[in-house]
């Protein structure tokens, strides 16, 4: 038995560094090196045979969907391999041979595990059986499935009100699991369904719903072949959506242009060597970005306003720059928008944006004559106070150009988790929806609550104030992913019960409620059978295609259950047969879930058959230019204000981003190869001029400090790295820097934490 130490809630702060090595940032993404790194990770975690078996089936029609990002598969997947370096790493991480079993938990106390870095915790491996941490104990102990369900049911029953329970979802769950989970939560009596998208693309969902009537993107993969211009804003596809580079490459080969708007010149956006093509392997690869606007953090609206102003001036002269027929027929608010945009002074917009007038003009020249425009974006636009307005400003451009509902044009919020969009589509939503409730009543015979519930930031506060007492997570690593790590950890630790349905060990298991239960589940790559018959489930990709996924690898342990089985088990123990829904049967029979899903949401009619092969597209009103649900039946122009950060002389804006070697809070390794940073995660990227101003040298150690509402938050001991980043801006990795982001600083309307524009100062450590 290990000695008791104080439990730690994050991996930040140690004075020990891991041995940093710096190289020049890469000038291209992928290439043969990516293949080598992918295979190295795979072999190390899974061994050679399992690697080849797993990788051969990933993203193939009869195989399983990559557990990494949500980028769609091409209609005709390549015969050899349809995965990227980071997809291979995601698979390796899930299918690792390392195990976290009862001996592991007997050996290491929760206190001891909590001292480890996220990297070390994650590398411990796959959880093999249900475990419980009882009140006052410091070691998890085994518990059988039935007892675990009974324990959870007992706690749920002891609540004064269903709203005292919180049910989080991360975006890895299947449609079947997410739908059943949502049905159970509503039958239990609450809408407390915070979801990882609250921290992610919620700003996109809100902005797109308000302007276009659907919270999802409108483009299809083949639109990239036909686009004349693709704008990539606040996104790092080389690392986070590597297969998107093939789509950009195709766009270029067909004569299109790519504009990137980003404070960093990310490698994948510069040049791409497609490892699946001979020329990508042997030659220099292809240049991807035609124009890069190195915008200052959160000044995208300023850049967009200059572009819009200049296009407007040109349109006044020439009359044919905007699509006036489209504007008249499909949009609302044009005149007010023109009046709004004319109020802004171009020179001050340019000064604020940090981009040169000439570079913006290049974009204007390109856009002037084009109308097949796609705008892609990710966290660089959504995770700001004005995240919703950032996206609305992009929609304005597409409306002016009539770049919606036609080939080669549209909105493309590039999603994160592999089924985050599907989870939302099938009912993981914290708002009450009377139509959905009515359909549930018809299908299942119970009344869902009419009141909405907590999202991520609201649920943290509710736990902290002890208004909520049970926290259940279907996947994810809540304490590390959410902002304000210390506050969030306090909140979770105040709970009577925390439940994690997980594949791998993570920090959320150590920052536990008074009682804590871990329920180990099958990963997406694993063979899922019942009574000798293989089961499949369905997922939805970033472009609204629903298709099947079927695992094939041997499960990490014989004692794992699928997510639907676990939800069915908990619901069955809670309702004890006194409910119109036969929960156990639903948990075991995914076909039954799909039938009910198709009855409740008519879009899924025929799901069983239609999900075969390449699957099917869900309805998308933007694709048919149907805006009937919006005011006046029209798509909406919007008037968006400029962000105002009121920075003092010594204050910076910090963006908390992903390295090349992580999937959110899962740390694959310690290298950020494309940015030339090896073997260390506690770094901060800074402009050389700012270093001179603050008298800082390369590899000096600093604390990063935020101060909101007179409360100081500190991330300790980070190494200074001179980098090509705008002055006044800093970049560092999440989750190490989440301690700095106050839980109550988030985007207007979407409540997405301001992870990309945290006001901070640096303090040199001697
Ligand atoms: N390998 C891998 N793949 C992933 C993930 C992963 O962690 N690893 N995570 C998945 C998830 S859940 C998500 S949501 C996506 C995330 O995908 P991304 O959004 O690409 O991820 P981030 O690292 O947060 O990168 C944000 C990018 O925005 C830029 N940026 C920051 N602030 C601004 C700004 O104010 N304006 C502009 N224009 N740019 C800005 C940064 O320089 C960076 O290039 O990736 C998904 N795929
Ligand atoms: N500062 C800062 N914070 C951020 C962000 C940022 O850019 N900056 N990004 C935000 C974003 S975009 C997101 S999406 C969130 C991510 O938040 P989460 O989704 O909560 O976090 P992940 O790290 O993706 O969760 C990883 C864990 O999920 C579990 N898991 C993996 N696969 C499965 C599965 O198939 N089933 C189940 N049940 N469990 C599984 C494993 O136990 C693993 O440890 O973080 C957010 N936090
Ligand atoms: Mo995300």
PDB file of C-alpha atoms in Angstrom, residues 267-512:
ATOM      1  CA  UNK A 267       2.702  23.447 -41.021  1.00  0.00           C
ATOM      2  CA  UNK A 268      -0.222  21.560 -42.535  1.00  0.00           C
ATOM      3  CA  UNK A 269      -1.510  24.738 -44.066  1.00  0.00           C
ATOM      4  CA  UNK A 270       1.781  25.542 -45.717  1.00  0.00           C
ATOM      5  CA  UNK A 271       2.632  22.398 -47.631  1.00  0.00           C
ATOM      6  CA  UNK A 272       1.278  18.859 -47.679  1.00  0.00           C
ATOM      7  CA  UNK A 273       3.021  15.679 -48.751  1.00  0.00           C
ATOM      8  CA  UNK A 274       0.287  13.148 -49.292  1.00  0.00           C
ATOM      9  CA  UNK A 275       1.757   9.873 -48.056  1.00  0.00           C
ATOM     10  CA  UNK A 276      -0.761   7.949 -50.172  1.00  0.00           C
ATOM     11  CA  UNK A 277       0.613   9.325 -53.409  1.00  0.00           C
ATOM     12  CA  UNK A 278       3.993   8.720 -54.985  1.00  0.00           C
ATOM     13  CA  UNK A 279       4.558  12.400 -55.604  1.00  0.00           C
ATOM     14  CA  UNK A 280       3.812  13.133 -51.954  1.00  0.00           C
ATOM     15  CA  UNK A 281       6.441  10.695 -50.891  1.00  0.00           C
ATOM     16  CA  UNK A 282       9.169  11.425 -53.414  1.00  0.00           C
ATOM     17  CA  UNK A 283       8.685  15.061 -54.264  1.00  0.00           C
ATOM     18  CA  UNK A 284       8.246  18.221 -52.308  1.00  0.00           C
ATOM     19  CA  UNK A 285       4.508  17.828 -51.840  1.00  0.00           C
ATOM     20  CA  UNK A 286       2.035  20.556 -52.572  1.00  0.00           C
ATOM     21  CA  UNK A 287       1.759  24.086 -51.311  1.00  0.00           C
ATOM     22  CA  UNK A 288      -1.629  24.445 -49.676  1.00  0.00           C
ATOM     23  CA  UNK A 289      -2.068  28.049 -48.594  1.00  0.00           C
ATOM     24  CA  UNK A 290      -2.123  30.783 -51.231  1.00  0.00           C
ATOM     25  CA  UNK A 291      -2.646  33.630 -48.785  1.00  0.00           C
ATOM     26  CA  UNK A 292      -1.974  33.512 -45.063  1.00  0.00           C
ATOM     27  CA  UNK A 293      -3.341  36.326 -42.915  1.00  0.00           C
ATOM     28  CA  UNK A 294      -1.450  36.266 -39.633  1.00  0.00           C
ATOM     29  CA  UNK A 295      -4.258  37.781 -37.615  1.00  0.00           C
ATOM     30  CA  UNK A 296      -3.861  38.717 -33.972  1.00  0.00           C
ATOM     31  CA  UNK A 297      -5.757  36.489 -31.553  1.00  0.00           C
ATOM     32  CA  UNK A 298      -9.490  37.197 -31.714  1.00  0.00           C
ATOM     33  CA  UNK A 299      -9.264  39.878 -34.392  1.00  0.00           C
ATOM     34  CA  UNK A 300     -10.962  37.811 -37.077  1.00  0.00           C
ATOM     35  CA  UNK A 301     -13.986  40.095 -36.991  1.00  0.00           C
ATOM     36  CA  UNK A 302     -11.730  43.068 -37.702  1.00  0.00           C
ATOM     37  CA  UNK A 303     -10.211  41.278 -40.714  1.00  0.00           C
ATOM     38  CA  UNK A 304     -13.614  40.174 -41.976  1.00  0.00           C
ATOM     39  CA  UNK A 305     -14.985  43.697 -41.648  1.00  0.00           C
ATOM     40  CA  UNK A 306     -12.187  45.098 -43.823  1.00  0.00           C
ATOM     41  CA  UNK A 307     -12.859  42.398 -46.413  1.00  0.00           C
ATOM     42  CA  UNK A 308     -16.606  43.079 -46.316  1.00  0.00           C
ATOM     43  CA  UNK A 309     -16.113  46.865 -46.489  1.00  0.00           C
ATOM     44  CA  UNK A 310     -13.852  46.617 -49.515  1.00  0.00           C
ATOM     45  CA  UNK A 311     -16.117  44.167 -51.300  1.00  0.00           C
ATOM     46  CA  UNK A 312     -19.045  46.467 -50.583  1.00  0.00           C
ATOM     47  CA  UNK A 313     -17.185  49.420 -52.105  1.00  0.00           C
ATOM     48  CA  UNK A 314     -16.400  47.355 -55.197  1.00  0.00           C
ATOM     49  CA  UNK A 315     -19.983  46.192 -55.468  1.00  0.00           C
ATOM     50  CA  UNK A 316     -21.209  49.778 -55.363  1.00  0.00           C
ATOM     51  CA  UNK A 317     -19.006  50.513 -58.356  1.00  0.00           C
ATOM     52  CA  UNK A 318     -19.493  47.379 -60.369  1.00  0.00           C
ATOM     53  CA  UNK A 319     -22.857  46.077 -59.121  1.00  0.00           C
ATOM     54  CA  UNK A 320     -21.875  42.453 -59.668  1.00  0.00           C
ATOM     55  CA  UNK A 321     -19.602  41.598 -56.766  1.00  0.00           C
ATOM     56  CA  UNK A 322     -22.448  40.492 -54.524  1.00  0.00           C
ATOM     57  CA  UNK A 323     -25.211  38.109 -55.569  1.00  0.00           C
ATOM     58  CA  UNK A 324     -28.118  40.549 -55.392  1.00  0.00           C
ATOM     59  CA  UNK A 325     -30.689  38.034 -56.618  1.00  0.00           C
ATOM     60  CA  UNK A 326     -29.707  35.692 -53.809  1.00  0.00           C
ATOM     61  CA  UNK A 327     -29.746  38.516 -51.268  1.00  0.00           C
ATOM     62  CA  UNK A 328     -33.217  39.628 -52.349  1.00  0.00           C
ATOM     63  CA  UNK A 329     -34.712  36.162 -52.490  1.00  0.00           C
ATOM     64  CA  UNK A 330     -33.195  34.441 -49.481  1.00  0.00           C
ATOM     65  CA  UNK A 331     -31.943  36.978 -46.951  1.00  0.00           C
ATOM     66  CA  UNK A 332     -33.142  39.442 -44.367  1.00  0.00           C
ATOM     67  CA  UNK A 333     -31.317  42.475 -42.945  1.00  0.00           C
ATOM     68  CA  UNK A 334     -29.099  43.483 -45.891  1.00  0.00           C
ATOM     69  CA  UNK A 335     -29.728  47.248 -45.667  1.00  0.00           C
ATOM     70  CA  UNK A 336     -29.094  47.367 -41.936  1.00  0.00           C
ATOM     71  CA  UNK A 337     -25.941  45.322 -42.460  1.00  0.00           C
ATOM     72  CA  UNK A 338     -24.625  47.734 -45.099  1.00  0.00           C
ATOM     73  CA  UNK A 339     -25.315  50.667 -42.833  1.00  0.00           C
ATOM     74  CA  UNK A 340     -23.546  48.889 -39.968  1.00  0.00           C
ATOM     75  CA  UNK A 341     -20.450  47.963 -41.940  1.00  0.00           C
ATOM     76  CA  UNK A 342     -20.058  51.484 -43.327  1.00  0.00           C
ATOM     77  CA  UNK A 343     -19.687  52.924 -39.818  1.00  0.00           C
ATOM     78  CA  UNK A 344     -16.323  51.286 -39.274  1.00  0.00           C
ATOM     79  CA  UNK A 345     -13.061  53.038 -39.976  1.00  0.00           C
ATOM     80  CA  UNK A 346     -10.875  50.917 -42.188  1.00  0.00           C
ATOM     81  CA  UNK A 347      -7.546  52.128 -40.831  1.00  0.00           C
ATOM     82  CA  UNK A 348      -8.409  51.342 -37.256  1.00  0.00           C
ATOM     83  CA  UNK A 349      -9.773  47.927 -38.238  1.00  0.00           C
ATOM     84  CA  UNK A 350      -6.505  47.156 -40.014  1.00  0.00           C
ATOM     85  CA  UNK A 351      -4.416  48.360 -37.079  1.00  0.00           C
ATOM     86  CA  UNK A 352      -6.471  46.287 -34.672  1.00  0.00           C
ATOM     87  CA  UNK A 353      -6.271  43.132 -36.823  1.00  0.00           C
ATOM     88  CA  UNK A 354      -2.498  43.063 -37.023  1.00  0.00           C
ATOM     89  CA  UNK A 355      -2.683  42.143 -40.737  1.00  0.00           C
ATOM     90  CA  UNK A 356      -1.343  44.362 -43.513  1.00  0.00           C
ATOM     91  CA  UNK A 357      -3.698  46.232 -45.807  1.00  0.00           C
ATOM     92  CA  UNK A 358      -1.984  44.678 -48.842  1.00  0.00           C
ATOM     93  CA  UNK A 359      -2.469  41.125 -47.618  1.00  0.00           C
ATOM     94  CA  UNK A 360      -6.142  41.741 -46.960  1.00  0.00           C
ATOM     95  CA  UNK A 361      -6.438  43.246 -50.440  1.00  0.00           C
ATOM     96  CA  UNK A 362      -5.116  40.005 -51.936  1.00  0.00           C
ATOM     97  CA  UNK A 363      -8.030  38.206 -50.338  1.00  0.00           C
ATOM     98  CA  UNK A 364     -10.463  40.851 -51.556  1.00  0.00           C
ATOM     99  CA  UNK A 365      -9.132  40.513 -55.114  1.00  0.00           C
ATOM    100  CA  UNK A 366      -9.563  36.778 -54.951  1.00  0.00           C
ATOM    101  CA  UNK A 367     -13.059  36.869 -53.486  1.00  0.00           C
ATOM    102  CA  UNK A 368     -14.318  39.632 -55.769  1.00  0.00           C
ATOM    103  CA  UNK A 369     -15.036  37.397 -58.717  1.00  0.00           C
ATOM    104  CA  UNK A 370     -15.705  34.144 -56.945  1.00  0.00           C
ATOM    105  CA  UNK A 371     -18.869  32.700 -55.487  1.00  0.00           C
ATOM    106  CA  UNK A 372     -17.963  29.093 -54.818  1.00  0.00           C
ATOM    107  CA  UNK A 373     -16.589  29.836 -51.386  1.00  0.00           C
ATOM    108  CA  UNK A 374     -16.282  27.454 -48.443  1.00  0.00           C
ATOM    109  CA  UNK A 375     -15.430  28.747 -44.983  1.00  0.00           C
ATOM    110  CA  UNK A 376     -13.963  26.167 -42.580  1.00  0.00           C
ATOM    111  CA  UNK A 377     -13.298  26.891 -38.946  1.00  0.00           C
ATOM    112  CA  UNK A 378     -12.696  25.299 -35.578  1.00  0.00           C
ATOM    113  CA  UNK A 379     -11.673  26.345 -32.079  1.00  0.00           C
ATOM    114  CA  UNK A 380      -9.770  29.496 -33.117  1.00  0.00           C
ATOM    115  CA  UNK A 381     -13.158  31.102 -33.826  1.00  0.00           C
ATOM    116  CA  UNK A 382     -15.480  29.473 -31.289  1.00  0.00           C
ATOM    117  CA  UNK A 383     -13.575  29.765 -27.995  1.00  0.00           C
ATOM    118  CA  UNK A 384     -13.777  33.517 -27.440  1.00  0.00           C
ATOM    119  CA  UNK A 385     -16.210  35.813 -25.641  1.00  0.00           C
ATOM    120  CA  UNK A 386     -17.504  36.777 -29.094  1.00  0.00           C
ATOM    121  CA  UNK A 387     -17.284  33.259 -30.557  1.00  0.00           C
ATOM    122  CA  UNK A 388     -20.862  33.346 -31.810  1.00  0.00           C
ATOM    123  CA  UNK A 389     -20.343  36.693 -33.543  1.00  0.00           C
ATOM    124  CA  UNK A 390     -17.107  35.472 -35.164  1.00  0.00           C
ATOM    125  CA  UNK A 391     -19.082  32.837 -36.970  1.00  0.00           C
ATOM    126  CA  UNK A 392     -21.962  35.114 -37.816  1.00  0.00           C
ATOM    127  CA  UNK A 393     -19.495  37.441 -39.528  1.00  0.00           C
ATOM    128  CA  UNK A 394     -18.358  34.549 -41.726  1.00  0.00           C
ATOM    129  CA  UNK A 395     -21.988  33.793 -42.580  1.00  0.00           C
ATOM    130  CA  UNK A 396     -22.395  37.437 -43.696  1.00  0.00           C
ATOM    131  CA  UNK A 397     -19.725  36.935 -46.351  1.00  0.00           C
ATOM    132  CA  UNK A 398     -21.363  33.746 -47.635  1.00  0.00           C
ATOM    133  CA  UNK A 399     -24.768  35.450 -47.796  1.00  0.00           C
ATOM    134  CA  UNK A 400     -23.399  38.422 -49.744  1.00  0.00           C
ATOM    135  CA  UNK A 401     -21.783  36.079 -52.220  1.00  0.00           C
ATOM    136  CA  UNK A 402     -24.729  33.714 -52.491  1.00  0.00           C
ATOM    137  CA  UNK A 403     -22.294  31.023 -51.436  1.00  0.00           C
ATOM    138  CA  UNK A 404     -24.850  28.680 -49.921  1.00  0.00           C
ATOM    139  CA  UNK A 405     -26.999  25.911 -51.327  1.00  0.00           C
ATOM    140  CA  UNK A 406     -24.783  25.454 -54.345  1.00  0.00           C
ATOM    141  CA  UNK A 407     -21.915  23.170 -55.305  1.00  0.00           C
ATOM    142  CA  UNK A 408     -18.501  24.088 -53.992  1.00  0.00           C
ATOM    143  CA  UNK A 409     -19.792  26.538 -51.406  1.00  0.00           C
ATOM    144  CA  UNK A 410     -21.018  26.756 -47.843  1.00  0.00           C
ATOM    145  CA  UNK A 411     -20.287  26.549 -44.154  1.00  0.00           C
ATOM    146  CA  UNK A 412     -17.880  23.996 -42.725  1.00  0.00           C
ATOM    147  CA  UNK A 413     -17.469  23.984 -38.954  1.00  0.00           C
ATOM    148  CA  UNK A 414     -14.913  21.190 -38.655  1.00  0.00           C
ATOM    149  CA  UNK A 415     -16.049  19.036 -35.758  1.00  0.00           C
ATOM    150  CA  UNK A 416     -13.892  17.560 -33.086  1.00  0.00           C
ATOM    151  CA  UNK A 417     -14.808  14.221 -31.564  1.00  0.00           C
ATOM    152  CA  UNK A 418     -15.692  11.496 -34.010  1.00  0.00           C
ATOM    153  CA  UNK A 419     -19.404  11.409 -33.143  1.00  0.00           C
ATOM    154  CA  UNK A 420     -19.982  14.698 -31.381  1.00  0.00           C
ATOM    155  CA  UNK A 421     -22.367  15.815 -34.109  1.00  0.00           C
ATOM    156  CA  UNK A 422     -24.328  12.556 -33.971  1.00  0.00           C
ATOM    157  CA  UNK A 423     -24.713  12.709 -30.197  1.00  0.00           C
ATOM    158  CA  UNK A 424     -26.284  16.133 -30.535  1.00  0.00           C
ATOM    159  CA  UNK A 425     -28.535  15.054 -33.427  1.00  0.00           C
ATOM    160  CA  UNK A 426     -30.013  12.154 -31.453  1.00  0.00           C
ATOM    161  CA  UNK A 427     -30.880  14.142 -28.353  1.00  0.00           C
ATOM    162  CA  UNK A 428     -27.916  15.049 -26.146  1.00  0.00           C
ATOM    163  CA  UNK A 429     -29.143  18.612 -25.686  1.00  0.00           C
ATOM    164  CA  UNK A 430     -29.639  20.492 -22.424  1.00  0.00           C
ATOM    165  CA  UNK A 431     -32.541  22.545 -23.768  1.00  0.00           C
ATOM    166  CA  UNK A 432     -36.082  21.200 -23.538  1.00  0.00           C
ATOM    167  CA  UNK A 433     -37.648  20.553 -26.928  1.00  0.00           C
ATOM    168  CA  UNK A 434     -41.457  20.158 -26.862  1.00  0.00           C
ATOM    169  CA  UNK A 435     -41.561  18.407 -30.258  1.00  0.00           C
ATOM    170  CA  UNK A 436     -38.922  15.872 -29.210  1.00  0.00           C
ATOM    171  CA  UNK A 437     -40.678  15.354 -25.866  1.00  0.00           C
ATOM    172  CA  UNK A 438     -43.968  14.704 -27.624  1.00  0.00           C
ATOM    173  CA  UNK A 439     -42.333  12.133 -29.898  1.00  0.00           C
ATOM    174  CA  UNK A 440     -40.717  10.442 -26.882  1.00  0.00           C
ATOM    175  CA  UNK A 441     -44.088  10.238 -25.194  1.00  0.00           C
ATOM    176  CA  UNK A 442     -45.604   8.624 -28.244  1.00  0.00           C
ATOM    177  CA  UNK A 443     -42.802   6.108 -28.600  1.00  0.00           C
ATOM    178  CA  UNK A 444     -42.087   5.284 -24.951  1.00  0.00           C
ATOM    179  CA  UNK A 445     -45.130   6.425 -22.991  1.00  0.00           C
ATOM    180  CA  UNK A 446     -43.492   8.762 -20.485  1.00  0.00           C
ATOM    181  CA  UNK A 447     -43.484  12.527 -19.982  1.00  0.00           C
ATOM    182  CA  UNK A 448     -40.082  14.204 -20.320  1.00  0.00           C
ATOM    183  CA  UNK A 449     -39.418  17.310 -18.202  1.00  0.00           C
ATOM    184  CA  UNK A 450     -40.395  20.618 -19.781  1.00  0.00           C
ATOM    185  CA  UNK A 451     -37.601  22.632 -18.179  1.00  0.00           C
ATOM    186  CA  UNK A 452     -34.095  22.922 -19.659  1.00  0.00           C
ATOM    187  CA  UNK A 453     -30.965  21.818 -17.773  1.00  0.00           C
ATOM    188  CA  UNK A 454     -27.336  22.705 -17.143  1.00  0.00           C
ATOM    189  CA  UNK A 455     -24.607  22.984 -19.753  1.00  0.00           C
ATOM    190  CA  UNK A 456     -20.925  22.535 -18.855  1.00  0.00           C
ATOM    191  CA  UNK A 457     -20.257  25.839 -17.123  1.00  0.00           C
ATOM    192  CA  UNK A 458     -23.619  25.822 -15.357  1.00  0.00           C
ATOM    193  CA  UNK A 459     -23.141  22.288 -14.083  1.00  0.00           C
ATOM    194  CA  UNK A 460     -19.728  23.122 -12.595  1.00  0.00           C
ATOM    195  CA  UNK A 461     -21.246  25.969 -10.645  1.00  0.00           C
ATOM    196  CA  UNK A 462     -24.194  23.811  -9.566  1.00  0.00           C
ATOM    197  CA  UNK A 463     -21.857  21.132  -8.189  1.00  0.00           C
ATOM    198  CA  UNK A 464     -19.718  23.730  -6.489  1.00  0.00           C
ATOM    199  CA  UNK A 465     -22.786  25.201  -4.808  1.00  0.00           C
ATOM    200  CA  UNK A 466     -23.892  21.679  -3.912  1.00  0.00           C
ATOM    201  CA  UNK A 467     -27.089  22.049  -5.891  1.00  0.00           C
ATOM    202  CA  UNK A 468     -26.040  18.945  -7.796  1.00  0.00           C
ATOM    203  CA  UNK A 469     -24.742  15.823  -6.076  1.00  0.00           C
ATOM    204  CA  UNK A 470     -24.240  13.154  -8.705  1.00  0.00           C
ATOM    205  CA  UNK A 471     -22.035  13.516 -11.764  1.00  0.00           C
ATOM    206  CA  UNK A 472     -22.050  10.825 -14.424  1.00  0.00           C
ATOM    207  CA  UNK A 473     -19.816  10.968 -17.513  1.00  0.00           C
ATOM    208  CA  UNK A 474     -20.360   8.925 -20.634  1.00  0.00           C
ATOM    209  CA  UNK A 475     -16.740   9.212 -21.748  1.00  0.00           C
ATOM    210  CA  UNK A 476     -14.423  12.196 -21.563  1.00  0.00           C
ATOM    211  CA  UNK A 477     -12.155  13.603 -18.916  1.00  0.00           C
ATOM    212  CA  UNK A 478     -14.212  16.381 -17.433  1.00  0.00           C
ATOM    213  CA  UNK A 479     -11.842  17.853 -14.853  1.00  0.00           C
ATOM    214  CA  UNK A 480      -9.014  18.239 -17.364  1.00  0.00           C
ATOM    215  CA  UNK A 481     -11.173  19.384 -20.278  1.00  0.00           C
ATOM    216  CA  UNK A 482     -13.222  21.985 -18.435  1.00  0.00           C
ATOM    217  CA  UNK A 483     -11.812  25.380 -17.514  1.00  0.00           C
ATOM    218  CA  UNK A 484     -10.725  26.528 -14.052  1.00  0.00           C
ATOM    219  CA  UNK A 485      -9.248  23.167 -13.076  1.00  0.00           C
ATOM    220  CA  UNK A 486      -9.023  23.886  -9.361  1.00  0.00           C
ATOM    221  CA  UNK A 487     -12.600  25.131  -9.096  1.00  0.00           C
ATOM    222  CA  UNK A 488     -13.910  22.301 -11.271  1.00  0.00           C
ATOM    223  CA  UNK A 489     -12.038  19.755  -9.161  1.00  0.00           C
ATOM    224  CA  UNK A 490     -13.523  21.197  -5.996  1.00  0.00           C
ATOM    225  CA  UNK A 491     -16.943  20.988  -7.604  1.00  0.00           C
ATOM    226  CA  UNK A 492     -16.552  17.313  -8.540  1.00  0.00           C
ATOM    227  CA  UNK A 493     -15.146  16.418  -5.138  1.00  0.00           C
ATOM    228  CA  UNK A 494     -18.196  17.867  -3.427  1.00  0.00           C
ATOM    229  CA  UNK A 495     -20.411  15.316  -5.205  1.00  0.00           C
ATOM    230  CA  UNK A 496     -21.774  12.335  -3.312  1.00  0.00           C
ATOM    231  CA  UNK A 497     -21.182  10.133  -6.325  1.00  0.00           C
ATOM    232  CA  UNK A 498     -19.180  10.434  -9.521  1.00  0.00           C
ATOM    233  CA  UNK A 499     -19.531   7.810 -12.252  1.00  0.00           C
ATOM    234  CA  UNK A 500     -17.216   7.487 -15.241  1.00  0.00           C
ATOM    235  CA  UNK A 501     -17.979   5.232 -18.176  1.00  0.00           C
ATOM    236  CA  UNK A 502     -14.498   5.053 -19.659  1.00  0.00           C
ATOM    237  CA  UNK A 503     -12.119   3.142 -21.827  1.00  0.00           C
ATOM    238  CA  UNK A 504      -8.869   4.450 -20.351  1.00  0.00           C
ATOM    239  CA  UNK A 505      -7.702   5.742 -17.018  1.00  0.00           C
ATOM    240  CA  UNK A 506      -7.714   9.534 -16.771  1.00  0.00           C
ATOM    241  CA  UNK A 507      -7.569  12.324 -14.229  1.00  0.00           C
ATOM    242  CA  UNK A 508     -11.325  12.478 -13.771  1.00  0.00           C
ATOM    243  CA  UNK A 509     -11.098   9.096 -12.029  1.00  0.00           C
ATOM    244  CA  UNK A 510      -8.741  10.538  -9.427  1.00  0.00           C
ATOM    245  CA  UNK A 511     -10.659  13.766  -8.814  1.00  0.00           C
ATOM    246  CA  UNK A 512     -13.565  11.825  -7.462  1.00  0.00           C
TER     247      UNK A 512
END
